[in-house]
Tab-separated table of C-alpha atoms and ligand atoms in Angstrom:
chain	number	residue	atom	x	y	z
A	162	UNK	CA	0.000	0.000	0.000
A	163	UNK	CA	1.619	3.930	-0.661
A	164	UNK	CA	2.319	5.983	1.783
A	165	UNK	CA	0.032	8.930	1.754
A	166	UNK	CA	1.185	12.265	3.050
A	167	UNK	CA	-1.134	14.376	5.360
A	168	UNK	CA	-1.642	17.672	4.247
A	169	UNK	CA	-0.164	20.506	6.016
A	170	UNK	CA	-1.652	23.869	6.852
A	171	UNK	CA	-1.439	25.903	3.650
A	172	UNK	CA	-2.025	30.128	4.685
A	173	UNK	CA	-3.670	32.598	2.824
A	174	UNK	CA	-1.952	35.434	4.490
A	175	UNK	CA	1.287	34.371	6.152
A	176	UNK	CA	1.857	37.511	7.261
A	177	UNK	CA	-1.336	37.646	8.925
A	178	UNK	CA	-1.703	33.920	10.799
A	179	UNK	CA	2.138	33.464	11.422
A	180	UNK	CA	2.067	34.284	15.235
A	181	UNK	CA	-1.101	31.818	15.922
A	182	UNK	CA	1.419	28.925	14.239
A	183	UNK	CA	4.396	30.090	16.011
A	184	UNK	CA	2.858	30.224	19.216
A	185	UNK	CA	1.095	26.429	18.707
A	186	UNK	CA	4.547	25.354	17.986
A	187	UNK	CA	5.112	26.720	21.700
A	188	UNK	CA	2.101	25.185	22.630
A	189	UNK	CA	-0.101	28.253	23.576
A	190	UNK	CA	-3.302	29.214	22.285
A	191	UNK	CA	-3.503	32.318	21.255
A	192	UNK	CA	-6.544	34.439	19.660
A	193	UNK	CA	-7.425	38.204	17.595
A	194	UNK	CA	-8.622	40.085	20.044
A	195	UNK	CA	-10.549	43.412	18.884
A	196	UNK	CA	-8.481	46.758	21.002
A	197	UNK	CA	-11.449	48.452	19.902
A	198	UNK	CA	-14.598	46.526	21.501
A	199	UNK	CA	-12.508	43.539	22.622
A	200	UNK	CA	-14.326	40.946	21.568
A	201	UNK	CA	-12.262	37.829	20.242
A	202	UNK	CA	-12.713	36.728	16.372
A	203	UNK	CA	-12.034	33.901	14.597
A	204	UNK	CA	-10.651	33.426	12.392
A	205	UNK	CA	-7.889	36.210	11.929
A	206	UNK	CA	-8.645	38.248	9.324
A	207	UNK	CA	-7.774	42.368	8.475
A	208	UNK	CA	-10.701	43.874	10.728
A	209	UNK	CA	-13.004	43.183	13.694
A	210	UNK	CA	-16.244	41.084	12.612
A	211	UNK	CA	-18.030	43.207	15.325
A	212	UNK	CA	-17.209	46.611	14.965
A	213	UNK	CA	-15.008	47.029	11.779
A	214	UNK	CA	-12.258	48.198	13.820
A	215	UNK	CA	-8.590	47.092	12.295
A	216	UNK	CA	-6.616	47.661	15.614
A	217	UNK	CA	-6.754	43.971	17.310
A	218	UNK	CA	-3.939	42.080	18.990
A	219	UNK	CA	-3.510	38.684	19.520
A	220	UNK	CA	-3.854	37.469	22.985
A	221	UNK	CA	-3.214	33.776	25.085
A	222	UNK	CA	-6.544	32.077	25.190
A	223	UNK	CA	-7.512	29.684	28.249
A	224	UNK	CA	-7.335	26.695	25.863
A	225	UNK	CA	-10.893	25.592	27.550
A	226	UNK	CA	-14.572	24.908	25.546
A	227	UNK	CA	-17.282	22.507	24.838
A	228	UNK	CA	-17.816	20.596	21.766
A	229	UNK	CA	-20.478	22.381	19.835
A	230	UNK	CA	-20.839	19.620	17.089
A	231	UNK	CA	-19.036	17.090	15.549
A	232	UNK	CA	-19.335	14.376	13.032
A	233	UNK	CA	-17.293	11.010	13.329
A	234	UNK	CA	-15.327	10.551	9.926
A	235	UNK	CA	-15.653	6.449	9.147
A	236	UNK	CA	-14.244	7.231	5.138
A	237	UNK	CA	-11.676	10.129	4.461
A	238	UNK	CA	-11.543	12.034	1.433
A	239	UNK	CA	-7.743	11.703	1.768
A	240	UNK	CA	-6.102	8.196	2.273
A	241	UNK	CA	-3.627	9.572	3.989
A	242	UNK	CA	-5.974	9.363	7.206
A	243	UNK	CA	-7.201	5.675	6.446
A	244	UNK	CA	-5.462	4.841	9.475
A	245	UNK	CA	-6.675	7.539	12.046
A	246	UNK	CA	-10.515	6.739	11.235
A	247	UNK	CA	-12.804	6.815	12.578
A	248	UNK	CA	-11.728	9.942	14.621
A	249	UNK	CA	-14.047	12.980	15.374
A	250	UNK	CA	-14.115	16.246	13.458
A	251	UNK	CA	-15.229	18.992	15.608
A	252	UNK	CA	-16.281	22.754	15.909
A	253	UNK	CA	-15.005	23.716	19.888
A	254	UNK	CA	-16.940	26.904	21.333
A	255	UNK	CA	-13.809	28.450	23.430
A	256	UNK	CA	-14.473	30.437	26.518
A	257	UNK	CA	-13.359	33.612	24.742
A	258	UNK	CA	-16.544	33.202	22.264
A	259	UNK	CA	-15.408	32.143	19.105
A	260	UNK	CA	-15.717	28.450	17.437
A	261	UNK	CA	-12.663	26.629	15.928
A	262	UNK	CA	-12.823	23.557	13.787
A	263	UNK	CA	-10.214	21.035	14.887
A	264	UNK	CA	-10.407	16.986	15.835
A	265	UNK	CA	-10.799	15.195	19.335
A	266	UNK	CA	-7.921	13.091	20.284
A	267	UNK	CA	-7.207	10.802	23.779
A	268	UNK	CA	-11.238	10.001	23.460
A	269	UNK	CA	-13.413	6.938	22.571
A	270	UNK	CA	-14.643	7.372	19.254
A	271	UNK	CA	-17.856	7.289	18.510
A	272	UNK	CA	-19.184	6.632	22.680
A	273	UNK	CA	-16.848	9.003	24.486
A	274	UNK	CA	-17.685	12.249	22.326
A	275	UNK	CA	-21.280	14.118	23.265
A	276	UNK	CA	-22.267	17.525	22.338
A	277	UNK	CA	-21.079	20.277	25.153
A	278	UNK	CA	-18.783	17.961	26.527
A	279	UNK	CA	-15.977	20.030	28.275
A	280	UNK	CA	-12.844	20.421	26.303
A	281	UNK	CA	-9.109	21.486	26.710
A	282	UNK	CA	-6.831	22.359	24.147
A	283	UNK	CA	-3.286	19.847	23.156
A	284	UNK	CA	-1.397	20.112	20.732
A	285	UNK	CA	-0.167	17.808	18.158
A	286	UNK	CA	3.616	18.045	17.111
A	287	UNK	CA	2.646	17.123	12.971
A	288	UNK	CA	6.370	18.068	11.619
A	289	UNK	CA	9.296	20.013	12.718
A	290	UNK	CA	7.683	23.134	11.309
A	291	UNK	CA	4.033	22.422	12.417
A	292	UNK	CA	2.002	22.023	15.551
A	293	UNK	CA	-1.754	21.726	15.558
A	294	UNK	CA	-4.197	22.361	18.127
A	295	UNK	CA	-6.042	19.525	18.921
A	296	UNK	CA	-8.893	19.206	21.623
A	297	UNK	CA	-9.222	16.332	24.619
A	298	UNK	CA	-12.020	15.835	27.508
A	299	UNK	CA	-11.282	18.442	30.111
B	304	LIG	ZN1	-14.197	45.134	17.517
């Protein structure tokens, strides 16, 4: 059988997502925050969602949500993940407000996962170059 490669992040904007991949490679969460209304966004993009404003920072997030939905992938798209299904794909509501798309690890898949189960970030060491967050039962 080949040897499929996983694909890697590919970013629109470098210039703009660069810190959130250099700070998963430290393992930290980290989020836009709006200076202007401070309300967190995702994802990064030029201006607030909320108020327009294009002064935001990005700032450490608490790492902590609950699953707000998630389907259980039995047949990938890419055969490179034949060997991780089935495995949960999943949209985590953070604390700070915003939703992030990303896949359950260290749980039983399909009986451990349930909608608004408590969630806390980990990250998963892909390559020397990247690190993606991953969420586990809190
Ligand atoms: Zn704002």
């Amino acid at each position: 059988m080949a040897d499929y490669e996983k694909p890697l992040p590919r970013q629109a904007d470098p210039a703009l997502t660069q810190p959130f991949w250099d700070a998963a490679k430290r393992h930290e969460l980290i989020l836009p925050r709006c200076t202007k209304c401070s309300r967190h966004f995702w994802y990064p993009r030029q201006a607030c969602p909320h108020c327009l404003s294009q002064d935001w920072e990005w700032t450490p997030a608490s790492g902590k949500g609950r699953l707000h939905t998630f389907t259980i992938v039995r047949q990938p798209q890419n055969p490179a993940f034949n060997d991780d299904v089935p495995y949960a794909y999943a949209v985590v509501q953070l604390e700070e407000g915003v939703r992030m798309v990303s896949n359950l690890v260290d749980v039983e898949v399909p009986d451990g996962v349930a909608i608004d189960m408590p969630l806390e970030v980990t990250f998963d060491d892909v390559t020397e170059e990247w690190t993606l967050p991953k969420f586990r039962p809190a």
